[in-house]
Structures are given as C-alpha cells and as structure tokens.
Amino acid sequence: HSLSLSGVAAAICQQQGQQQPSGPDAMLDVEDAQLLVAVPREQWRKGSAVEVYSNTDNKWFVGCIVEEEPSGMLTLLFNEQSLRQKQLARSDALLTSVGTHIRRAPPGWELRPGTPPQLVHRSLRRSTSSLEEAWAVHFEHVRSHVTLAPIERPGQPAGRQQFSS
C-alpha cells in the first residue's frame, strides 16, 4: 500500500487554493553551483534531504531521513510517485548528497536570482539557499500531511507494513 506524493502535493495545493505546477515547467532544474552546495554525510540528521538509490527501480530518488539510530542506521522516506521507506547505514554507497545525481527542485519551487541566489516557495513563504534545504522543507511539509506505517525491523512482531525498494 503506497501513497502518491504527487497526489499529496495536489491535495495540499487544492487545500491552499493554488494550482499545482504541470507540464514541462513543473519542476525547476538547478544548475547554480551555489545552490548545489550540500552538507557532508557526517552531518546528516533527522530531516536532512539526501539522494537514495532504489535497486527495485534502478534509479536515484530524493528522500529524507526520518529516523536515525545510534548504530548509524538511517530510515529514509523517498520516491515521488509512491512514498516508501528504506533503512540504510549512513556510510552506504546507495546514499549521497542532494545534487549529485538529481538537480531538480521540488514541485512549486522557483529560482530567485541574486547574490546569493535562492530557491523560493511562495505558498509556503519559505526561501532556501540550497537545493538540499528546499527538498528538506518539501519533505517536512509532505510528512505533516501523511501518516506512515512503521518499517518492519528484525525482532519485531509480524504484521506491520514494510515500505522498501
């Protein structure tokens, strides 16, 4: 059972009386090096946006860290079509900084040229100085509108839904 992120975005836009971006201009490609500066993996924390590789889909997605365990295991929420969760070690090669493979801004974000340039989301009344931060804000907003089932872990009772890739 999965939840469509685009469906959530459309519902949020509808609640706020806005139109959801559509067509080829729906997502902005970010090329400015200042906006592509990312936090090193050692500084990732709950809420950080990262890129996650899905073996199932054979491609990279932007995701966010939703839980961090003392052991270094991270629980990630990712995938724009159907929200999924995955657990990986912080050091896993299937994780990297936003902007490494994916340079598009989340839906609704626009470029504000200047020194320094910024990404802005008018309806959220937020501006950021990096692509990574824009994705973190996006997932924070999406997560405030959905409830996710916990990920199943070894030793836990069966019957809980597991999101994986």
Tab-separated table of N, CA and C in Angstrom:
chain	number	residue	atom	x	y	z
A	1	HIS	N	0.855	-1.171	0.000
A	1	HIS	CA	0.000	0.000	0.000
A	1	HIS	C	0.894	1.224	0.000
A	2	SER	N	0.769	2.066	-1.010
A	2	SER	CA	1.631	3.238	-1.083
A	2	SER	C	0.784	4.476	-1.310
A	3	LEU	N	1.378	5.599	-1.030
A	3	LEU	CA	0.700	6.873	-1.131
A	3	LEU	C	1.382	7.690	-2.195
A	4	SER	N	0.641	8.252	-3.111
A	4	SER	CA	1.224	9.055	-4.180
A	4	SER	C	1.632	10.416	-3.664
A	5	LEU	N	2.909	10.742	-3.817
A	5	LEU	CA	3.407	12.044	-3.400
A	5	LEU	C	2.801	13.136	-4.264
A	6	SER	N	2.659	12.878	-5.571
A	6	SER	CA	2.052	13.890	-6.426
A	6	SER	C	0.597	14.111	-6.027
A	7	GLY	N	-0.075	13.040	-5.574
A	7	GLY	CA	-1.448	13.189	-5.084
A	7	GLY	C	-1.506	14.018	-3.820
A	8	VAL	N	-0.535	13.814	-2.928
A	8	VAL	CA	-0.457	14.621	-1.703
A	8	VAL	C	-0.211	16.073	-2.067
A	9	ALA	N	0.730	16.316	-2.996
A	9	ALA	CA	1.041	17.683	-3.412
A	9	ALA	C	-0.190	18.351	-4.018
A	10	ALA	N	-0.925	17.617	-4.851
A	10	ALA	CA	-2.134	18.180	-5.453
A	10	ALA	C	-3.171	18.508	-4.386
A	11	ALA	N	-3.346	17.621	-3.405
A	11	ALA	CA	-4.315	17.855	-2.327
A	11	ALA	C	-3.917	19.070	-1.498
A	12	ILE	N	-2.624	19.213	-1.212
A	12	ILE	CA	-2.150	20.359	-0.440
A	12	ILE	C	-2.407	21.654	-1.210
A	13	CYS	N	-2.083	21.645	-2.506
A	13	CYS	CA	-2.313	22.830	-3.333
A	13	CYS	C	-3.795	23.178	-3.375
A	14	GLN	N	-4.642	22.141	-3.491
A	14	GLN	CA	-6.081	22.365	-3.533
A	14	GLN	C	-6.567	22.962	-2.211
A	15	GLN	N	-6.072	22.442	-1.071
A	15	GLN	CA	-6.449	22.974	0.237
A	15	GLN	C	-6.058	24.441	0.359
A	16	GLN	N	-4.927	24.800	-0.234
A	16	GLN	CA	-4.426	26.160	-0.124
A	16	GLN	C	-4.950	27.051	-1.252
A	17	GLY	N	-5.836	26.490	-2.103
A	17	GLY	CA	-6.433	27.272	-3.175
A	17	GLY	C	-5.448	27.614	-4.280
A	18	GLN	N	-4.494	26.741	-4.535
A	18	GLN	CA	-3.484	27.009	-5.549
A	18	GLN	C	-3.558	25.957	-6.636
A	19	GLN	N	-2.947	26.295	-7.756
A	19	GLN	CA	-2.808	25.352	-8.841
A	19	GLN	C	-1.485	24.622	-8.682
A	20	GLN	N	-1.488	23.340	-8.917
A	20	GLN	CA	-0.246	22.580	-8.887
A	20	GLN	C	0.460	22.785	-10.215
A	21	PRO	N	1.786	23.030	-10.190
A	21	PRO	CA	2.509	23.174	-11.450
A	21	PRO	C	2.317	21.938	-12.313
A	22	SER	N	2.219	22.137	-13.631
A	22	SER	CA	2.062	20.998	-14.523
A	22	SER	C	2.848	21.243	-15.795
A	23	GLY	N	3.009	20.202	-16.574
A	23	GLY	CA	3.727	20.319	-17.828
A	23	GLY	C	5.228	20.313	-17.617
A	24	PRO	N	5.969	20.644	-18.663
A	24	PRO	CA	7.422	20.557	-18.603
A	24	PRO	C	8.061	21.517	-17.611
A	25	ASP	N	7.376	22.575	-17.225
A	25	ASP	CA	7.938	23.547	-16.297
A	25	ASP	C	7.576	23.247	-14.848
A	26	ALA	N	6.990	22.083	-14.581
A	26	ALA	CA	6.526	21.759	-13.233
A	26	ALA	C	7.670	21.697	-12.229
A	27	MET	N	8.844	21.265	-12.657
A	27	MET	CA	9.981	21.176	-11.745
A	27	MET	C	11.170	21.900	-12.371
A	28	LEU	N	11.819	22.698	-11.572
A	28	LEU	CA	12.936	23.523	-11.997
A	28	LEU	C	14.245	22.760	-11.897
A	29	ASP	N	15.051	22.774	-12.960
A	29	ASP	CA	16.398	22.207	-12.906
A	29	ASP	C	17.335	23.252	-12.348
A	30	VAL	N	18.090	22.887	-11.335
A	30	VAL	CA	19.009	23.810	-10.663
A	30	VAL	C	20.417	23.556	-11.183
A	31	GLU	N	21.050	24.596	-11.700
A	31	GLU	CA	22.406	24.474	-12.229
A	31	GLU	C	23.407	25.345	-11.486
A	32	ASP	N	22.938	26.303	-10.693
A	32	ASP	CA	23.825	27.226	-9.991
A	32	ASP	C	24.618	26.492	-8.911
A	33	ALA	N	25.948	26.544	-9.003
A	33	ALA	CA	26.813	25.830	-8.062
A	33	ALA	C	26.563	26.251	-6.617
A	34	GLN	N	26.202	27.513	-6.389
A	34	GLN	CA	25.935	27.974	-5.016
A	34	GLN	C	24.732	27.263	-4.411
A	35	LEU	N	23.754	26.917	-5.234
A	35	LEU	CA	22.554	26.233	-4.744
A	35	LEU	C	22.772	24.729	-4.591
A	36	LEU	N	23.858	24.218	-5.158
A	36	LEU	CA	24.130	22.783	-5.118
A	36	LEU	C	25.073	22.381	-3.992
A	37	VAL	N	25.494	23.333	-3.171
A	37	VAL	CA	26.351	23.014	-2.024
A	37	VAL	C	25.535	22.176	-1.043
A	38	ALA	N	26.118	21.059	-0.599
A	38	ALA	CA	25.390	20.129	0.276
A	38	ALA	C	26.177	19.847	1.548
A	39	VAL	N	25.445	19.458	2.577
A	39	VAL	CA	26.033	19.092	3.876
A	39	VAL	C	26.734	17.745	3.737
A	40	PRO	N	27.923	17.577	4.314
A	40	PRO	CA	28.607	16.276	4.266
A	40	PRO	C	27.808	15.197	5.005
A	41	ARG	N	27.949	13.959	4.588
A	41	ARG	CA	27.159	12.857	5.146
A	41	ARG	C	27.316	12.731	6.655
A	42	GLU	N	28.454	13.095	7.212
A	42	GLU	CA	28.663	13.025	8.663
A	42	GLU	C	27.723	13.971	9.412
A	43	GLN	N	27.230	15.010	8.729
A	43	GLN	CA	26.354	15.990	9.362
A	43	GLN	C	24.875	15.765	9.051
A	44	TRP	N	24.540	14.715	8.294
A	44	TRP	CA	23.140	14.410	8.049
A	44	TRP	C	22.460	14.106	9.373
A	45	ARG	N	21.203	14.527	9.498
A	45	ARG	CA	20.427	14.298	10.707
A	45	ARG	C	18.973	14.057	10.308
A	46	LYS	N	18.146	13.770	11.273
A	46	LYS	CA	16.722	13.603	11.003
A	46	LYS	C	16.215	14.873	10.318
A	47	GLY	N	15.536	14.704	9.191
A	47	GLY	CA	15.026	15.835	8.424
A	47	GLY	C	15.911	16.225	7.257
A	48	SER	N	17.149	15.731	7.217
A	48	SER	CA	18.055	16.053	6.105
A	48	SER	C	17.563	15.407	4.818
A	49	ALA	N	17.694	16.131	3.711
A	49	ALA	CA	17.384	15.581	2.392
A	49	ALA	C	18.641	14.932	1.831
A	50	VAL	N	18.466	13.776	1.215
A	50	VAL	CA	19.578	13.015	0.630
A	50	VAL	C	19.082	12.366	-0.667
A	51	GLU	N	20.003	11.856	-1.450
A	51	GLU	CA	19.629	11.039	-2.597
A	51	GLU	C	19.728	9.575	-2.180
A	52	VAL	N	18.747	8.778	-2.591
A	52	VAL	CA	18.642	7.364	-2.238
A	52	VAL	C	18.547	6.559	-3.536
A	53	TYR	N	19.365	5.539	-3.660
A	53	TYR	CA	19.285	4.677	-4.841
A	53	TYR	C	18.330	3.527	-4.565
A	54	SER	N	17.415	3.299	-5.500
A	54	SER	CA	16.475	2.185	-5.397
A	54	SER	C	16.909	1.083	-6.350
A	55	ASN	N	17.245	-0.081	-5.775
A	55	ASN	CA	17.583	-1.233	-6.612
A	55	ASN	C	16.359	-1.704	-7.391
A	56	THR	N	15.187	-1.587	-6.804
A	56	THR	CA	13.953	-2.005	-7.456
A	56	THR	C	13.709	-1.208	-8.724
A	57	ASP	N	13.855	0.113	-8.628
A	57	ASP	CA	13.589	0.991	-9.768
A	57	ASP	C	14.838	1.280	-10.598
A	58	ASN	N	16.001	0.865	-10.083
A	58	ASN	CA	17.264	1.080	-10.770
A	58	ASN	C	17.502	2.560	-11.081
A	59	LYS	N	17.216	3.417	-10.069
A	59	LYS	CA	17.458	4.844	-10.251
A	59	LYS	C	17.531	5.551	-8.905
A	60	TRP	N	18.017	6.779	-8.951
A	60	TRP	CA	18.156	7.627	-7.763
A	60	TRP	C	16.878	8.408	-7.523
A	61	PHE	N	16.544	8.626	-6.251
A	61	PHE	CA	15.418	9.453	-5.818
A	61	PHE	C	15.915	10.423	-4.767
A	62	VAL	N	15.213	11.536	-4.605
A	62	VAL	CA	15.469	12.391	-3.456
A	62	VAL	C	14.615	11.856	-2.324
A	63	GLY	N	15.186	11.818	-1.141
A	63	GLY	CA	14.477	11.341	0.038
A	63	GLY	C	14.873	12.163	1.242
A	64	CYS	N	14.359	11.779	2.388
A	64	CYS	CA	14.748	12.470	3.619
A	64	CYS	C	14.912	11.450	4.736
A	65	ILE	N	15.743	11.824	5.687
A	65	ILE	CA	15.986	10.966	6.838
A	65	ILE	C	14.854	11.189	7.835
A	66	VAL	N	14.141	10.114	8.177
A	66	VAL	CA	13.020	10.234	9.114
A	66	VAL	C	13.359	9.674	10.487
A	67	GLU	N	14.458	8.888	10.554
A	67	GLU	CA	14.882	8.339	11.836
A	67	GLU	C	16.369	8.012	11.753
A	68	GLU	N	17.064	8.259	12.856
A	68	GLU	CA	18.485	7.953	12.924
A	68	GLU	C	18.727	7.140	14.186
A	69	GLU	N	19.311	5.971	14.029
A	69	GLU	CA	19.592	5.101	15.173
A	69	GLU	C	21.036	5.313	15.629
A	70	PRO	N	21.313	5.091	16.918
A	70	PRO	CA	22.683	5.238	17.426
A	70	PRO	C	23.703	4.384	16.666
A	71	SER	N	23.251	3.276	16.095
A	71	SER	CA	24.143	2.384	15.344
A	71	SER	C	24.583	2.982	14.010
A	72	GLY	N	23.946	4.090	13.616
A	72	GLY	CA	24.265	4.694	12.326
A	72	GLY	C	23.286	4.324	11.234
A	73	MET	N	22.312	3.472	11.549
A	73	MET	CA	21.290	3.125	10.559
A	73	MET	C	20.325	4.296	10.408
A	74	LEU	N	19.974	4.579	9.160
A	74	LEU	CA	19.051	5.672	8.856
A	74	LEU	C	17.794	5.096	8.218
A	75	THR	N	16.640	5.586	8.627
A	75	THR	CA	15.385	5.254	7.966
A	75	THR	C	15.066	6.432	7.067
A	76	LEU	N	14.813	6.127	5.796
A	76	LEU	CA	14.615	7.151	4.785
A	76	LEU	C	13.234	7.054	4.164
A	77	LEU	N	12.667	8.186	3.856
A	77	LEU	CA	11.417	8.287	3.112
A	77	LEU	C	11.807	8.794	1.737
A	78	PHE	N	11.327	8.138	0.679
A	78	PHE	CA	11.708	8.556	-0.667
A	78	PHE	C	10.670	8.145	-1.696
A	79	ASN	N	10.864	8.579	-2.912
A	79	ASN	CA	10.096	8.269	-4.118
A	79	ASN	C	8.947	9.245	-4.305
A	80	GLU	N	8.960	9.920	-5.427
A	80	GLU	CA	7.939	10.925	-5.718
A	80	GLU	C	6.605	10.324	-6.137
A	81	GLN	N	6.597	9.107	-6.653
A	81	GLN	CA	5.352	8.502	-7.123
A	81	GLN	C	4.597	7.781	-6.016
A	82	SER	N	5.311	7.059	-5.177
A	82	SER	CA	4.675	6.360	-4.058
A	82	SER	C	5.653	6.374	-2.890
A	83	LEU	N	5.264	7.019	-1.829
A	83	LEU	CA	6.159	7.153	-0.680
A	83	LEU	C	6.568	5.776	-0.163
A	84	ARG	N	7.868	5.600	-0.008
A	84	ARG	CA	8.401	4.340	0.501
A	84	ARG	C	9.441	4.642	1.571
A	85	GLN	N	9.702	3.656	2.410
A	85	GLN	CA	10.739	3.772	3.431
A	85	GLN	C	11.787	2.711	3.187
A	86	LYS	N	13.007	3.029	3.587
A	86	LYS	CA	14.132	2.120	3.419
A	86	LYS	C	15.112	2.391	4.544
A	87	GLN	N	15.770	1.347	5.031
A	87	GLN	CA	16.813	1.515	6.045
A	87	GLN	C	18.166	1.231	5.420
A	88	LEU	N	19.107	2.154	5.644
A	88	LEU	CA	20.472	2.007	5.156
A	88	LEU	C	21.434	2.566	6.184
A	89	ALA	N	22.660	2.074	6.161
A	89	ALA	CA	23.703	2.646	7.010
A	89	ALA	C	24.107	4.000	6.435
A	90	ARG	N	24.454	4.931	7.299
A	90	ARG	CA	24.888	6.263	6.874
A	90	ARG	C	25.990	6.179	5.811
A	91	SER	N	26.867	5.188	5.940
A	91	SER	CA	28.012	5.048	5.041
A	91	SER	C	27.690	4.323	3.737
A	92	ASP	N	26.461	3.865	3.557
A	92	ASP	CA	26.086	3.074	2.387
A	92	ASP	C	26.267	3.866	1.092
A	93	ALA	N	26.800	3.220	0.078
A	93	ALA	CA	27.006	3.854	-1.231
A	93	ALA	C	25.688	4.156	-1.943
A	94	LEU	N	24.578	3.601	-1.428
A	94	LEU	CA	23.259	3.882	-2.015
A	94	LEU	C	22.682	5.206	-1.521
A	95	LEU	N	23.460	5.943	-0.734
A	95	LEU	CA	23.088	7.279	-0.254
A	95	LEU	C	24.140	8.276	-0.705
A	96	THR	N	23.695	9.461	-1.083
A	96	THR	CA	24.626	10.532	-1.424
A	96	THR	C	23.927	11.875	-1.219
A	97	SER	N	24.670	12.934	-1.342
A	97	SER	CA	24.134	14.284	-1.136
A	97	SER	C	23.220	14.700	-2.281
A	98	VAL	N	22.194	15.483	-1.958
A	98	VAL	CA	21.301	16.036	-2.977
A	98	VAL	C	22.125	16.900	-3.929
A	99	GLY	N	21.865	16.735	-5.221
A	99	GLY	CA	22.592	17.483	-6.240
A	99	GLY	C	23.654	16.652	-6.926
A	100	THR	N	23.926	15.459	-6.399
A	100	THR	CA	24.922	14.586	-7.014
A	100	THR	C	24.383	14.006	-8.320
A	101	HIS	N	23.180	13.432	-8.282
A	101	HIS	CA	22.558	12.835	-9.461
A	101	HIS	C	21.289	13.572	-9.866
A	102	ILE	N	20.638	14.195	-8.902
A	102	ILE	CA	19.352	14.864	-9.143
A	102	ILE	C	19.516	16.349	-8.850
A	103	ARG	N	19.194	17.161	-9.853
A	103	ARG	CA	19.368	18.607	-9.697
A	103	ARG	C	18.064	19.366	-9.931
A	104	ARG	N	16.954	18.693	-9.771
A	104	ARG	CA	15.680	19.395	-9.948
A	104	ARG	C	15.138	19.808	-8.584
A	105	ALA	N	14.490	20.942	-8.580
A	105	ALA	CA	13.884	21.449	-7.357
A	105	ALA	C	12.557	20.723	-7.123
A	106	PRO	N	12.101	20.695	-5.881
A	106	PRO	CA	10.785	20.091	-5.609
A	106	PRO	C	9.678	20.889	-6.301
A	107	PRO	N	8.504	20.295	-6.448
A	107	PRO	CA	7.384	21.000	-7.085
A	107	PRO	C	7.069	22.306	-6.359
A	108	GLY	N	6.822	23.359	-7.133
A	108	GLY	CA	6.415	24.646	-6.577
A	108	GLY	C	7.553	25.584	-6.229
A	109	TRP	N	8.789	25.148	-6.346
A	109	TRP	CA	9.937	25.992	-6.009
A	109	TRP	C	10.412	26.732	-7.245
A	110	GLU	N	10.807	27.992	-7.058
A	110	GLU	CA	11.280	28.838	-8.138
A	110	GLU	C	12.641	29.419	-7.777
A	111	LEU	N	13.387	29.801	-8.796
A	111	LEU	CA	14.688	30.412	-8.602
A	111	LEU	C	14.533	31.919	-8.429
A	112	ARG	N	15.160	32.462	-7.395
A	112	ARG	CA	15.239	33.916	-7.207
A	112	ARG	C	16.707	34.280	-7.438
A	113	PRO	N	17.004	34.834	-8.638
A	113	PRO	CA	18.389	35.200	-8.925
A	113	PRO	C	18.872	36.267	-7.957
A	114	GLY	N	20.145	36.353	-7.793
A	114	GLY	CA	20.726	37.363	-6.921
A	114	GLY	C	22.031	36.859	-6.353
A	115	THR	N	22.540	37.605	-5.412
A	115	THR	CA	23.780	37.219	-4.741
A	115	THR	C	23.512	37.185	-3.252
A	116	PRO	N	23.373	36.034	-2.650
A	116	PRO	CA	23.390	34.725	-3.304
A	116	PRO	C	22.021	34.398	-3.908
A	117	PRO	N	21.989	33.462	-4.868
A	117	PRO	CA	20.684	33.037	-5.410
A	117	PRO	C	19.920	32.259	-4.348
A	118	GLN	N	18.601	32.214	-4.502
A	118	GLN	CA	17.764	31.466	-3.557
A	118	GLN	C	16.705	30.686	-4.308
A	119	LEU	N	16.217	29.656	-3.659
A	119	LEU	CA	15.038	28.942	-4.125
A	119	LEU	C	13.896	29.378	-3.228
A	120	VAL	N	12.749	29.713	-3.815
A	120	VAL	CA	11.614	30.205	-3.034
A	120	VAL	C	10.354	29.409	-3.352
A	121	HIS	N	9.526	29.254	-2.340
A	121	HIS	CA	8.204	28.634	-2.496
A	121	HIS	C	7.220	29.638	-1.929
A	122	ARG	N	6.496	30.290	-2.805
A	122	ARG	CA	5.624	31.396	-2.384
A	122	ARG	C	4.521	30.974	-1.438
A	123	SER	N	3.851	29.849	-1.729
A	123	SER	CA	2.716	29.470	-0.877
A	123	SER	C	3.179	29.031	0.513
A	124	LEU	N	4.376	28.460	0.609
A	124	LEU	CA	4.906	28.075	1.913
A	124	LEU	C	5.600	29.248	2.603
A	125	ARG	N	5.809	30.317	1.828
A	125	ARG	CA	6.518	31.504	2.329
A	125	ARG	C	7.882	31.122	2.885
A	126	ARG	N	8.583	30.313	2.110
A	126	ARG	CA	9.908	29.847	2.511
A	126	ARG	C	10.899	30.137	1.401
A	127	SER	N	12.108	30.438	1.794
A	127	SER	CA	13.202	30.557	0.842
A	127	SER	C	14.392	29.797	1.412
A	128	THR	N	15.213	29.250	0.527
A	128	THR	CA	16.368	28.480	0.949
A	128	THR	C	17.585	28.885	0.128
A	129	SER	N	18.745	28.578	0.654
A	129	SER	CA	19.980	28.897	-0.049
A	129	SER	C	20.600	27.663	-0.705
A	130	SER	N	19.877	26.526	-0.667
A	130	SER	CA	20.399	25.317	-1.317
A	130	SER	C	19.266	24.410	-1.775
A	131	LEU	N	19.581	23.616	-2.781
A	131	LEU	CA	18.642	22.612	-3.280
A	131	LEU	C	18.332	21.599	-2.178
A	132	GLU	N	19.353	21.205	-1.434
A	132	GLU	CA	19.190	20.252	-0.336
A	132	GLU	C	18.170	20.766	0.688
A	133	GLU	N	18.272	22.023	1.050
A	133	GLU	CA	17.351	22.604	2.032
A	133	GLU	C	15.933	22.692	1.476
A	134	ALA	N	15.793	23.007	0.180
A	134	ALA	CA	14.460	23.066	-0.440
A	134	ALA	C	13.781	21.696	-0.366
A	135	TRP	N	14.536	20.631	-0.649
A	135	TRP	CA	13.965	19.279	-0.553
A	135	TRP	C	13.626	18.929	0.891
A	136	ALA	N	14.453	19.344	1.850
A	136	ALA	CA	14.158	19.075	3.259
A	136	ALA	C	12.846	19.748	3.660
A	137	VAL	N	12.649	20.992	3.231
A	137	VAL	CA	11.403	21.718	3.520
A	137	VAL	C	10.229	21.006	2.848
A	138	HIS	N	10.427	20.566	1.614
A	138	HIS	CA	9.373	19.859	0.879
A	138	HIS	C	8.929	18.607	1.633
A	139	PHE	N	9.890	17.780	2.047
A	139	PHE	CA	9.527	16.549	2.764
A	139	PHE	C	8.932	16.848	4.134
A	140	GLU	N	9.404	17.890	4.794
A	140	GLU	CA	8.816	18.292	6.081
A	140	GLU	C	7.342	18.625	5.888
A	141	HIS	N	7.029	19.343	4.812
A	141	HIS	CA	5.647	19.724	4.512
A	141	HIS	C	4.808	18.492	4.153
A	142	VAL	N	5.352	17.622	3.311
A	142	VAL	CA	4.628	16.404	2.923
A	142	VAL	C	4.372	15.530	4.144
A	143	ARG	N	5.395	15.338	4.974
A	143	ARG	CA	5.252	14.481	6.160
A	143	ARG	C	4.210	15.025	7.135
A	144	SER	N	3.997	16.333	7.149
A	144	SER	CA	2.994	16.901	8.054
A	144	SER	C	1.568	16.587	7.587
A	145	HIS	N	1.439	16.072	6.358
A	145	HIS	CA	0.123	15.769	5.798
A	145	HIS	C	-0.150	14.279	5.624
A	146	VAL	N	0.796	13.411	5.995
A	146	VAL	CA	0.585	11.967	5.846
A	146	VAL	C	1.020	11.241	7.111
A	147	THR	N	0.473	10.054	7.304
A	147	THR	CA	0.898	9.175	8.385
A	147	THR	C	1.467	7.927	7.739
A	148	LEU	N	2.670	7.554	8.146
A	148	LEU	CA	3.325	6.390	7.571
A	148	LEU	C	3.308	5.230	8.547
A	149	ALA	N	3.163	4.031	8.003
A	149	ALA	CA	3.291	2.828	8.826
A	149	ALA	C	4.754	2.651	9.186
A	150	PRO	N	5.036	2.125	10.372
A	150	PRO	CA	6.441	1.904	10.734
A	150	PRO	C	7.076	0.842	9.858
A	151	ILE	N	8.374	0.952	9.685
A	151	ILE	CA	9.105	-0.043	8.912
A	151	ILE	C	9.344	-1.264	9.800
A	152	GLU	N	9.215	-2.443	9.223
A	152	GLU	CA	9.416	-3.673	9.987
A	152	GLU	C	10.906	-3.887	10.204
A	153	ARG	N	11.281	-4.245	11.401
A	153	ARG	CA	12.681	-4.491	11.740
A	153	ARG	C	12.807	-5.891	12.308
A	154	PRO	N	13.989	-6.491	12.175
A	154	PRO	CA	14.191	-7.827	12.757
A	154	PRO	C	13.844	-7.829	14.245
A	155	GLY	N	13.156	-8.861	14.690
A	155	GLY	CA	12.797	-8.985	16.098
A	155	GLY	C	11.467	-8.349	16.456
A	156	GLN	N	10.860	-7.622	15.527
A	156	GLN	CA	9.553	-7.028	15.803
A	156	GLN	C	8.465	-8.006	15.387
A	157	PRO	N	7.304	-7.912	16.012
A	157	PRO	CA	6.212	-8.803	15.631
A	157	PRO	C	5.825	-8.600	14.179
A	158	ALA	N	5.450	-9.685	13.532
A	158	ALA	CA	4.992	-9.616	12.139
A	158	ALA	C	3.672	-8.873	12.067
A	159	GLY	N	3.295	-8.487	10.875
A	159	GLY	CA	2.016	-7.837	10.686
A	159	GLY	C	2.112	-6.349	10.457
A	160	ARG	N	3.266	-5.777	10.682
A	160	ARG	CA	3.417	-4.351	10.379
A	160	ARG	C	3.823	-4.206	8.928
A	161	GLN	N	3.293	-3.186	8.298
A	161	GLN	CA	3.583	-2.968	6.893
A	161	GLN	C	5.010	-2.462	6.734
A	162	GLN	N	5.693	-2.957	5.736
A	162	GLN	CA	7.073	-2.524	5.471
A	162	GLN	C	7.119	-1.832	4.116
A	163	PHE	N	7.717	-0.657	4.080
A	163	PHE	CA	7.943	0.050	2.832
A	163	PHE	C	9.385	-0.237	2.459
A	164	SER	N	9.622	-0.671	1.254
A	164	SER	CA	11.000	-0.976	0.857
A	164	SER	C	11.161	-0.716	-0.619
A	165	SER	N	12.389	-0.891	-1.071
A	165	SER	CA	12.631	-0.767	-2.515
A	165	SER	C	13.436	-1.952	-2.984
